[in-house]
mmCIF file of C-alpha atoms in Angstrom:
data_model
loop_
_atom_site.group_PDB
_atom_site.id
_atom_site.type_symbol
_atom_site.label_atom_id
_atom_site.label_comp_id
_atom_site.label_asym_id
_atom_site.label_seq_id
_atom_site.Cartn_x
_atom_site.Cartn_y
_atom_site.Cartn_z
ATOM 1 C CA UNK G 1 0.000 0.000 0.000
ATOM 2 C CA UNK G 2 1.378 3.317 -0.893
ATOM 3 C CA UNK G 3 2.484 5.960 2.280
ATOM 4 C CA UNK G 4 -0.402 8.390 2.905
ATOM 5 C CA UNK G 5 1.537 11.991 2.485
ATOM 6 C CA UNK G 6 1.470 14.325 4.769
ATOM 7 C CA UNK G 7 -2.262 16.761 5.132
ATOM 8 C CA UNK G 8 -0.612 19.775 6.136
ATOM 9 C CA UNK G 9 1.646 20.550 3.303
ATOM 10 C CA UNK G 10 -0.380 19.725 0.445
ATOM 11 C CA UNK G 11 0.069 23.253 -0.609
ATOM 12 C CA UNK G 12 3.638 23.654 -1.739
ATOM 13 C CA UNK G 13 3.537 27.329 -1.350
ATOM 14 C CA UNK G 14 2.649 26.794 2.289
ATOM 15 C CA UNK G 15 5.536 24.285 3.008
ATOM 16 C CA UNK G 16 8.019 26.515 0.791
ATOM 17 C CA UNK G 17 7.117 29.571 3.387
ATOM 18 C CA UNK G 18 7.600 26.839 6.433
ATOM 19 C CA UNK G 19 10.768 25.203 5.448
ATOM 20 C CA UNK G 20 12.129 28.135 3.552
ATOM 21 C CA UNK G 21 10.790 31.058 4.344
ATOM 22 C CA UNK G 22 10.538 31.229 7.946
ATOM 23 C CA UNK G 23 13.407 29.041 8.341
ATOM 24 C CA UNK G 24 12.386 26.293 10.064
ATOM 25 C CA UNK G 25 14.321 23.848 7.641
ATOM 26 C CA UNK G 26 13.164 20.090 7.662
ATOM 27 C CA UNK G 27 14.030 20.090 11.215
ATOM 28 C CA UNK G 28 11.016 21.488 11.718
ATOM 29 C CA UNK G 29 9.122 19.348 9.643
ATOM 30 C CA UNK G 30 10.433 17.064 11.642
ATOM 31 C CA UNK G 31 9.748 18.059 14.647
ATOM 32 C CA UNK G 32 5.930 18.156 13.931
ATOM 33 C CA UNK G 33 6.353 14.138 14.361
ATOM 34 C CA UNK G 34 4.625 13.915 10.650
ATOM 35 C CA UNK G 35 3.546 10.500 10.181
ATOM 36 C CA UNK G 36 4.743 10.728 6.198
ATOM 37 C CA UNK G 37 6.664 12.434 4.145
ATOM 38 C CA UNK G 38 5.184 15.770 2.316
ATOM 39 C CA UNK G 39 5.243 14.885 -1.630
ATOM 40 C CA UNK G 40 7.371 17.932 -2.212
ATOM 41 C CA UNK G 41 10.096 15.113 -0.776
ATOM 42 C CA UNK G 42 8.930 12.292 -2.293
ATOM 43 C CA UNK G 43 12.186 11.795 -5.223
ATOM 44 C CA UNK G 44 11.886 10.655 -8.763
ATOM 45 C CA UNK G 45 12.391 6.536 -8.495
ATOM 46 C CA UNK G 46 15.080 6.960 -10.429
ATOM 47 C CA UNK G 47 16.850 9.117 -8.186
ATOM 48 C CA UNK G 48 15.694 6.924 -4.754
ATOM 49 C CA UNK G 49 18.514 4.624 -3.159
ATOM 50 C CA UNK G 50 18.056 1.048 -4.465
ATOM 51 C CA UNK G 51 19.572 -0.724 -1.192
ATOM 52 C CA UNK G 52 20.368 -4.266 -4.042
ATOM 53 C CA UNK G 53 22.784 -1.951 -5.874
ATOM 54 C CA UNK G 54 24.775 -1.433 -2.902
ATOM 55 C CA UNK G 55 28.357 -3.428 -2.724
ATOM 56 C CA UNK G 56 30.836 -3.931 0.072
ATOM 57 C CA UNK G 57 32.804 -1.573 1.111
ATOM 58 C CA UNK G 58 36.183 -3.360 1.021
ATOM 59 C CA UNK G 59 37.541 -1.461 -2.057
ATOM 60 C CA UNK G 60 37.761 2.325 -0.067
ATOM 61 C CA UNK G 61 40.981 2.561 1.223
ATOM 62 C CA UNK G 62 41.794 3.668 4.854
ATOM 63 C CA UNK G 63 44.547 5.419 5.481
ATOM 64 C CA UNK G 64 46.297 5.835 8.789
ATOM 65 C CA UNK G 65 47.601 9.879 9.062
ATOM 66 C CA UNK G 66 49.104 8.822 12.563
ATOM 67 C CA UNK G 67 47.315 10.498 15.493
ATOM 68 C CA UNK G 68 46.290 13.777 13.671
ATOM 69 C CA UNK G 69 42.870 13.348 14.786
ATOM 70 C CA UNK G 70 41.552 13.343 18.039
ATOM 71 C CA UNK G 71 38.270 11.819 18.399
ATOM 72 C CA UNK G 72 37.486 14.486 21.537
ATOM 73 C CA UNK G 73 37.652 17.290 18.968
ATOM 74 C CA UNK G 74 35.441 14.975 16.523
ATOM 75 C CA UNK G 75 32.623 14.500 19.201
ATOM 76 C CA UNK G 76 33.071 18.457 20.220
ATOM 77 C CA UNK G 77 32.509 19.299 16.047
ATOM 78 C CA UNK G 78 29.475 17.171 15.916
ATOM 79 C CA UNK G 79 27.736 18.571 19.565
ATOM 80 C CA UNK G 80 28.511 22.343 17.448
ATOM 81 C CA UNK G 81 27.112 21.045 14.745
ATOM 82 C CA UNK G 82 23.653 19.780 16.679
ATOM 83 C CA UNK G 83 23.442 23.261 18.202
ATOM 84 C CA UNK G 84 24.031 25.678 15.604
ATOM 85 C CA UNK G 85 20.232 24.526 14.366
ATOM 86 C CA UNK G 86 18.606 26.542 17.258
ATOM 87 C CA UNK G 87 20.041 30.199 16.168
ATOM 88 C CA UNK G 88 19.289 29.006 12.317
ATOM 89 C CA UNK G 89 16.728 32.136 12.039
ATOM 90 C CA UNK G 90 19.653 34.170 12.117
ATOM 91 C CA UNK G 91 21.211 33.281 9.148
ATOM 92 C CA UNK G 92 18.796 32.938 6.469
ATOM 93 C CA UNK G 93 19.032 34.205 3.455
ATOM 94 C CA UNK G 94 16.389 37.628 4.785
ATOM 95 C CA UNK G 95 18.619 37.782 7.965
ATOM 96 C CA UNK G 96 22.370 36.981 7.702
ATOM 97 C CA UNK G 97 25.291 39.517 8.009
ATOM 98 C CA UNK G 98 26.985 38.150 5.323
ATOM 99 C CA UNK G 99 26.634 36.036 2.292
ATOM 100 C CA UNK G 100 29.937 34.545 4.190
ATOM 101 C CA UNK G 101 27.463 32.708 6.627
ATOM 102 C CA UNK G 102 24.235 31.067 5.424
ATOM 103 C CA UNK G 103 21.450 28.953 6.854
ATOM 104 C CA UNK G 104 20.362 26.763 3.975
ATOM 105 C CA UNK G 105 17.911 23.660 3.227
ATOM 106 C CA UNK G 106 17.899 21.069 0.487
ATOM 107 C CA UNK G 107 19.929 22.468 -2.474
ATOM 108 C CA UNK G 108 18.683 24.871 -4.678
ATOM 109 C CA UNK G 109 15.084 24.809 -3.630
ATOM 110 C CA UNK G 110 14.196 26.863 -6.655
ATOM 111 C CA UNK G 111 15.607 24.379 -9.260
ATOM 112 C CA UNK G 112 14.738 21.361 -7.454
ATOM 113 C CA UNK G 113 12.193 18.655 -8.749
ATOM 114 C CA UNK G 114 11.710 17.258 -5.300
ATOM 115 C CA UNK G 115 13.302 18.585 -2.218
ATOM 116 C CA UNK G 116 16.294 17.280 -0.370
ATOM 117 C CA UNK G 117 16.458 16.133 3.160
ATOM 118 C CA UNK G 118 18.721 18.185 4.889
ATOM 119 C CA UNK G 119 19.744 21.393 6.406
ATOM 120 C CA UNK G 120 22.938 23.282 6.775
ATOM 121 C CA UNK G 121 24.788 26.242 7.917
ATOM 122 C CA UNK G 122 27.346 27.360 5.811
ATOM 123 C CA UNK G 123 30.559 29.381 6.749
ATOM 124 C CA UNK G 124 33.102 30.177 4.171
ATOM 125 C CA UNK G 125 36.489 31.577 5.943
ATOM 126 C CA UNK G 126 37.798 34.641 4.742
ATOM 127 C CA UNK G 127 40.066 35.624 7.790
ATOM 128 C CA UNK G 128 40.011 34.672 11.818
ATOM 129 C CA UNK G 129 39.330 37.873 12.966
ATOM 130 C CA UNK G 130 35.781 38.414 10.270
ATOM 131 C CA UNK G 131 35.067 34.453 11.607
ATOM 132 C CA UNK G 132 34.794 35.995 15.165
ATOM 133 C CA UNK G 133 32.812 38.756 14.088
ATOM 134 C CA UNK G 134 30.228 36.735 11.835
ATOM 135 C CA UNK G 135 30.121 33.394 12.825
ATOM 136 C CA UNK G 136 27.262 32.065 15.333
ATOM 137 C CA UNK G 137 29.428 31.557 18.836
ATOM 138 C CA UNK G 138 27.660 28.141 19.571
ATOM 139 C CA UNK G 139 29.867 26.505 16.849
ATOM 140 C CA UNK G 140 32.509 29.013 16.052
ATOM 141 C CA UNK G 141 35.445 27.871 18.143
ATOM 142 C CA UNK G 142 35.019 24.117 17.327
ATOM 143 C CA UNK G 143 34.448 25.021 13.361
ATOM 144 C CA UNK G 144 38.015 26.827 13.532
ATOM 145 C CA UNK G 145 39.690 24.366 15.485
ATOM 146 C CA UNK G 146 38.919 21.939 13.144
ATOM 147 C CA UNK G 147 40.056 23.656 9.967
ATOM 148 C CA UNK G 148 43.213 24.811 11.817
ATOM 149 C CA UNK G 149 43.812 20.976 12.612
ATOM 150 C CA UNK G 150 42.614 19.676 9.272
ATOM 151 C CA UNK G 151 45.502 22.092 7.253
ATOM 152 C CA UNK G 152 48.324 20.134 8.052
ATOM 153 C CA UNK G 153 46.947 16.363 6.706
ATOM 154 C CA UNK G 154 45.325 18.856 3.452
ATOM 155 C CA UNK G 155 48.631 20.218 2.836
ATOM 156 C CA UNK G 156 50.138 16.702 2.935
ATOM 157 C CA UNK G 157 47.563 15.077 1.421
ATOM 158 C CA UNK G 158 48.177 17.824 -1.637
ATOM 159 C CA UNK G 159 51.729 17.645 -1.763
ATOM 160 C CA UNK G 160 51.893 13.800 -2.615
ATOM 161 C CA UNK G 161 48.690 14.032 -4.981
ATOM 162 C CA UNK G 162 51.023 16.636 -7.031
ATOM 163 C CA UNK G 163 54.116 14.353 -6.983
ATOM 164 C CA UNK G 164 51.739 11.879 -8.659
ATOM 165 C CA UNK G 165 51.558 14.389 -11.375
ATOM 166 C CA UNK G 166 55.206 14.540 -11.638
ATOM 167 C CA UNK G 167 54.911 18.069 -10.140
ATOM 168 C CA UNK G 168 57.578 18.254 -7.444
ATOM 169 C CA UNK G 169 56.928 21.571 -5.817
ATOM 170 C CA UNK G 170 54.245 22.826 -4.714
ATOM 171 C CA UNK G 171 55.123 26.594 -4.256
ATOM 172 C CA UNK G 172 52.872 30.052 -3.039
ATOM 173 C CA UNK G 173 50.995 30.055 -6.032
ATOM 174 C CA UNK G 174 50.019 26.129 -6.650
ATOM 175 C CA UNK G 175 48.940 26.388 -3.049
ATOM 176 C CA UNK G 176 46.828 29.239 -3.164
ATOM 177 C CA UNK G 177 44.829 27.618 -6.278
ATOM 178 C CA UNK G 178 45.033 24.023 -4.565
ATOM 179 C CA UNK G 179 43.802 25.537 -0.885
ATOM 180 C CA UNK G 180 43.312 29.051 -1.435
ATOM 181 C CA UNK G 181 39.791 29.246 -0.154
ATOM 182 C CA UNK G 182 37.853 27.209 2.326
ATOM 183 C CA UNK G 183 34.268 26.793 3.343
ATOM 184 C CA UNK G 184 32.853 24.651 6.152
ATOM 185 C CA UNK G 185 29.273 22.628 6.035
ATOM 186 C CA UNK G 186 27.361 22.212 9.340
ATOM 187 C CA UNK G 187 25.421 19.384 7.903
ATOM 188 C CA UNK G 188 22.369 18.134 9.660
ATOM 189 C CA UNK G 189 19.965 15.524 8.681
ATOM 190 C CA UNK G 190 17.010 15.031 10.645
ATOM 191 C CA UNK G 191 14.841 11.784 11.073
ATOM 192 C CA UNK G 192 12.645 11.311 8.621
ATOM 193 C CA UNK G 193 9.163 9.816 7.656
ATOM 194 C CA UNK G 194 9.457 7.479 4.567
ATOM 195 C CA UNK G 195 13.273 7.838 4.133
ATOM 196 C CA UNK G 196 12.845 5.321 0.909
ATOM 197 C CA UNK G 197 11.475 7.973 -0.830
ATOM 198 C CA UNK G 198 13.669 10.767 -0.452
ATOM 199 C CA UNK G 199 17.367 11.630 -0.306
ATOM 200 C CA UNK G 200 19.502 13.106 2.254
ATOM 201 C CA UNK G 201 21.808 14.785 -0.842
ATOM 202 C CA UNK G 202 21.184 13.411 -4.444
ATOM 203 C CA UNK G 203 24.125 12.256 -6.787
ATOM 204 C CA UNK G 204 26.637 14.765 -7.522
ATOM 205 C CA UNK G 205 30.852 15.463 -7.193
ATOM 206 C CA UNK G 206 32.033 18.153 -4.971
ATOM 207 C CA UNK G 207 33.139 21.327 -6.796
ATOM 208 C CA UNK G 208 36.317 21.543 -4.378
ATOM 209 C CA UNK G 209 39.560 20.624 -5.083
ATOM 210 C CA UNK G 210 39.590 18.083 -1.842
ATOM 211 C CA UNK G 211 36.473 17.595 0.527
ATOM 212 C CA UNK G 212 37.481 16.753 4.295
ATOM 213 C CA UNK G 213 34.509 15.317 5.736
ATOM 214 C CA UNK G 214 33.991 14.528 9.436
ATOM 215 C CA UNK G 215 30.953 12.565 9.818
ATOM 216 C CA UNK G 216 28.974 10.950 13.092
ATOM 217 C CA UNK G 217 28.081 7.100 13.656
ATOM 218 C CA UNK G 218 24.787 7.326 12.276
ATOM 219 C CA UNK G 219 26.353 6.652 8.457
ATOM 220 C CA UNK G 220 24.346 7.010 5.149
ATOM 221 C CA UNK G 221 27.032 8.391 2.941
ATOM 222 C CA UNK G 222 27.807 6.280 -0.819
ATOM 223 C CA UNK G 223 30.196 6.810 -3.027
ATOM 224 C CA UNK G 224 29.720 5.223 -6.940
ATOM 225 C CA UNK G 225 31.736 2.306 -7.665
ATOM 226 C CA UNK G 226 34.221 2.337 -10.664
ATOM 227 C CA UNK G 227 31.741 0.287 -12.330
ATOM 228 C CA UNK G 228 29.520 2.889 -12.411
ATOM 229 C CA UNK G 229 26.352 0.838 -11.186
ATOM 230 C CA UNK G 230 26.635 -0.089 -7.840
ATOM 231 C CA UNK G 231 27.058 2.124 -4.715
ATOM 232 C CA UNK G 232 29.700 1.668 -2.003
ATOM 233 C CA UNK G 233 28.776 2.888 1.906
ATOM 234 C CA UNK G 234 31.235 4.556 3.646
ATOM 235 C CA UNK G 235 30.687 3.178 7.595
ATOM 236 C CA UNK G 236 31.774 6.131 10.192
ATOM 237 C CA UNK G 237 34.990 4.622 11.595
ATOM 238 C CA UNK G 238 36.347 6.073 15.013
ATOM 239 C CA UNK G 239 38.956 8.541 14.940
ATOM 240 C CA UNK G 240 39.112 8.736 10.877
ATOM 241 C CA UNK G 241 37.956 11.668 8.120
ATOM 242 C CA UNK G 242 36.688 10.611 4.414
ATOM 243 C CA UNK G 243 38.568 12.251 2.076
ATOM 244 C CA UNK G 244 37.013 12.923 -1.766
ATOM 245 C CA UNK G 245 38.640 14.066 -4.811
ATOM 246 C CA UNK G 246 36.475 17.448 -6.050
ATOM 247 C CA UNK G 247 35.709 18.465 -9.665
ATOM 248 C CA UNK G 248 38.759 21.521 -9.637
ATOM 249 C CA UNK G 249 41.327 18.636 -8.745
ATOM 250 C CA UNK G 250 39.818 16.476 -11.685
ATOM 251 C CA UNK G 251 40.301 19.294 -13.964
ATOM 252 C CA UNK G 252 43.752 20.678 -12.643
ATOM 253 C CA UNK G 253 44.964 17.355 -12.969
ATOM 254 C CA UNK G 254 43.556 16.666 -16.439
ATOM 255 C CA UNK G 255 41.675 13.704 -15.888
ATOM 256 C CA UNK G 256 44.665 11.952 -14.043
ATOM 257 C CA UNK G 257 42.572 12.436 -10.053
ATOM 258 C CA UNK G 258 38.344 11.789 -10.348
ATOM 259 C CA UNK G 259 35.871 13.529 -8.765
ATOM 260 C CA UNK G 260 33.815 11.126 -6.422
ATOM 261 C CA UNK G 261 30.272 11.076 -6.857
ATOM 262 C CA UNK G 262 28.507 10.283 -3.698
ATOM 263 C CA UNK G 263 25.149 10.871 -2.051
ATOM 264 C CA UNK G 264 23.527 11.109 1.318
ATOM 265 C CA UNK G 265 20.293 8.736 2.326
ATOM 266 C CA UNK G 266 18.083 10.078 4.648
ATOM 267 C CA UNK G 267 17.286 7.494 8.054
ATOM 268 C CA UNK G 268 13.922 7.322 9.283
ATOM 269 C CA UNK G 269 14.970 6.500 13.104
ATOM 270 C CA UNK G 270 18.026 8.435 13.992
ATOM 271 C CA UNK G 271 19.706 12.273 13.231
ATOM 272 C CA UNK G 272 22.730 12.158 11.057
ATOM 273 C CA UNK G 273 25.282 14.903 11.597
ATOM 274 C CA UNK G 274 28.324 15.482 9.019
ATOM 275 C CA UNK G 275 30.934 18.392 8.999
ATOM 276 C CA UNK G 276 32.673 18.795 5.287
ATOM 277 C CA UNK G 277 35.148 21.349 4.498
ATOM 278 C CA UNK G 278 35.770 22.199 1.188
ATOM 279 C CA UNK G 279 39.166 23.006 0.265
ATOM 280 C CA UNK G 280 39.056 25.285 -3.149
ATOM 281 C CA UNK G 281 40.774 27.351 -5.462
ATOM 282 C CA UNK G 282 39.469 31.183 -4.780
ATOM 283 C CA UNK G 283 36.579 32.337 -7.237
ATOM 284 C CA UNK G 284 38.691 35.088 -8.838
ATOM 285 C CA UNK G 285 41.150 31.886 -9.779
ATOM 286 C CA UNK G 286 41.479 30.316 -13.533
ATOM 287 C CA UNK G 287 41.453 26.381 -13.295
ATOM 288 C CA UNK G 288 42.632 24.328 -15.809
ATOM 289 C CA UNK G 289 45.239 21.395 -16.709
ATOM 290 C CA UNK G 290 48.080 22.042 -14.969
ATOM 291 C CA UNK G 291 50.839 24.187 -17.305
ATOM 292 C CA UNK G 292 53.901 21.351 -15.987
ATOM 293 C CA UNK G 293 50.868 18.151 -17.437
ATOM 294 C CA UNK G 294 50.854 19.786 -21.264
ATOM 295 C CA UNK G 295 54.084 21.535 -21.414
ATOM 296 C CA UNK G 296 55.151 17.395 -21.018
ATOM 297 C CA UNK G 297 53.135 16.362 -23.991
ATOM 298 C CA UNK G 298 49.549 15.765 -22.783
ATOM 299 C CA UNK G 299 46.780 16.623 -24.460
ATOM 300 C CA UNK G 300 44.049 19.228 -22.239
ATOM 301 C CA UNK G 301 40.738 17.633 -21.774
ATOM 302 C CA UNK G 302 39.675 20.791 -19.979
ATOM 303 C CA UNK G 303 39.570 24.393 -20.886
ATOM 304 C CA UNK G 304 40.907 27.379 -18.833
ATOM 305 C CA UNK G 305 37.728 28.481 -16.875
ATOM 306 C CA UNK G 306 37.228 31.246 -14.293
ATOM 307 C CA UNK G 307 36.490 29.467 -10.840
ATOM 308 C CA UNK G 308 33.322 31.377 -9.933
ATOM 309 C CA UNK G 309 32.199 30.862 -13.048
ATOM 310 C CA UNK G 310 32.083 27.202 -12.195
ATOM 311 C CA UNK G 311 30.657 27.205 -8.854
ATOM 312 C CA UNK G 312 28.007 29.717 -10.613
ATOM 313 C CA UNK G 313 26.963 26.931 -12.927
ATOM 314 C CA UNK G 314 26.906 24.002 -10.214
ATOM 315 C CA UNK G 315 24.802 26.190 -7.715
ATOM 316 C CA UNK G 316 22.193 27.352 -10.444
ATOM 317 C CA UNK G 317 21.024 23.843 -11.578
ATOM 318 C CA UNK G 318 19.786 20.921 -8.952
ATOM 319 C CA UNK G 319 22.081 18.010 -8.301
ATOM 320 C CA UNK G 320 22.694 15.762 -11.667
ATOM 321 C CA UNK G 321 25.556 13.307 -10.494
ATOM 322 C CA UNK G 322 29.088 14.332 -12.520
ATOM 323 C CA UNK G 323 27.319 16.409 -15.127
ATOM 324 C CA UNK G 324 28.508 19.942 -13.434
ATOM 325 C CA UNK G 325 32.590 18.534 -14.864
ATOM 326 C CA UNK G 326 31.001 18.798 -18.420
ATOM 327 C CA UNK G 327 31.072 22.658 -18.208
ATOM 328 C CA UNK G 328 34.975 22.605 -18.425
ATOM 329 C CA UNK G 329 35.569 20.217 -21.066
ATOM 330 C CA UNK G 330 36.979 21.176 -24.851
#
């Protein structure tokens, strides 16, 4: 028998001015303790997590870093990232000091076929001193802690990904496009009524150069497999980070590094927390194939392209797995 949906958003305008509008995110939905989910959730099957297609997850590779990571400051991240949902008002998109620091829900709402699960507070870092000016204080200190910590494994992490490129130095200027902007994700995903038919965050790559993702035990994230038909879960394992190759690090390196496209299922008993920091180029930078990859012979696969530019054309559009990567290609 097919779920009953939900009476008291029938009207979509009515839930758009709930959810949206006043803020309340799908937190509030569900906090109402709705029996099922409101159709403006209810995804596309196509685009619904088919549980057969999912494989073991034996082929991700853990890596040990060697006691960068304390998991104190991961269970003091995640309690931030619980909390910042109660001054959420604040920073919507009527309310906010800064375009710097937004409260968001779903993806782009106004593109969207059907609505993500999820909300989020967003903080991109421009300096210490504007983060202690604009960012909420519930989560501020633990949000900069962990970016402060999470530099030194990004910087290593970077520095052997461009050796595999036969690019032995990175200097001031292949840093600054590598790392030379960074935004953190407060992601929150609330329990939900008929998770089967809805996503936590549909198919798509990251736009970053590298995502650094701290997520709780609840789980729910999948990556694709290399096959390119089954999907892989990534378990939360104590003490460890998942680390995912963005769309500007697939393009820099002309193919050599893939974007991972992953998505986020929604859980109809339990809240799901994740922190991800996206580590970018700066929007005023040009990506592109590397200069060292076709001065040695290669053939570019991707055109020189202004960085905003890109990030323009993946925020304008709902999420479509790997098709954002297509902008950049020759």
């Amino acid at each position: 028998m097919a779920p009953t949906l939900a009476q008291p958003f029938d009207d979509s305008s009515a839930l758009v001015d709930f959810v949206i509008n006043q803020g309340n995110g799908v937190k509030g939905l569900s906090e109402m303790g709705l029996k099922a989910l409101p159709k403006q959730y209810i995804q596309p099957l196509e685009e619904r997590m088919c549980m057969t297609n999912v494989q073991a997850q034996e082929s991700i590779p853990i890596i040990d870093m060697s006691n960068w990571h304390s998991p104190e400051v991961a269970k003091s991240i995640c309690e931030a990232a619980s909390r910042w949902a109660e001054v959420k008002n604040n920073y919507s998109k009527d309310h906010s000091p800064s375009n710097n620091v937004r409260f968001g829900t779903s993806f782009t709402p106004q593109a969207e076929k059907a609505l993500e699960w999820k909300d989020y507070l967003s903080l991109f870092y421009v300096s210490k001193e504007e983060a202690y000016a604009l960012w909420p204080t519930i989560c501020r200190e633990q949000v900069l802690d962990f970016m402060e910590k999470s530099e030194v494994v990004i910087k290593q992490l970077l520095q052997v990904l461009m050796k595999g490129l036969h690019v032995d130095e990175v200097d001031e200027t292949k840093q600054s496009l590598l790392m030379g902007s960074m935004r953190t994700n407060l992601n929150y995903y609330p329990i939900c009524p008929n998770p089967e038919l809805t996503v936590g965050v549909g198919r798509h790559s990251d736009i970053s150069t590298l995502t650094i993702l701290l997520q709780d035990e609840v789980g729910g994230l999948f990556v694709r497999g290399n096959d390119g038909d089954n999907w892989i879960h990534i378990p939360p394992i104590k003490g460890s980070l998942v680390i995912n190759v963005g769309d500007a690090l697939q393009i820099i390196s002309n193919g050599k590094y893939r974007s991972v496209e992953h998505r986020v299922v929604a859980n109809g008993s339990k809240n799901r927390i994740s922190v991800p920091i996206f580590v970018n180029p700066r929007p005023g930078d040009i990506i592109g194939p590397l200069s060292e990859l076709v001065e040695n012979g290669e053939k570019p696969i991707y055109k020189q392209i202004l960085y905003s530019d890109y990030v323009k054309h993946f925020f304008r559009k709902a999420h479509d797995g790997k098709k954002t990567v297509e902008f950049a290609e020759l």
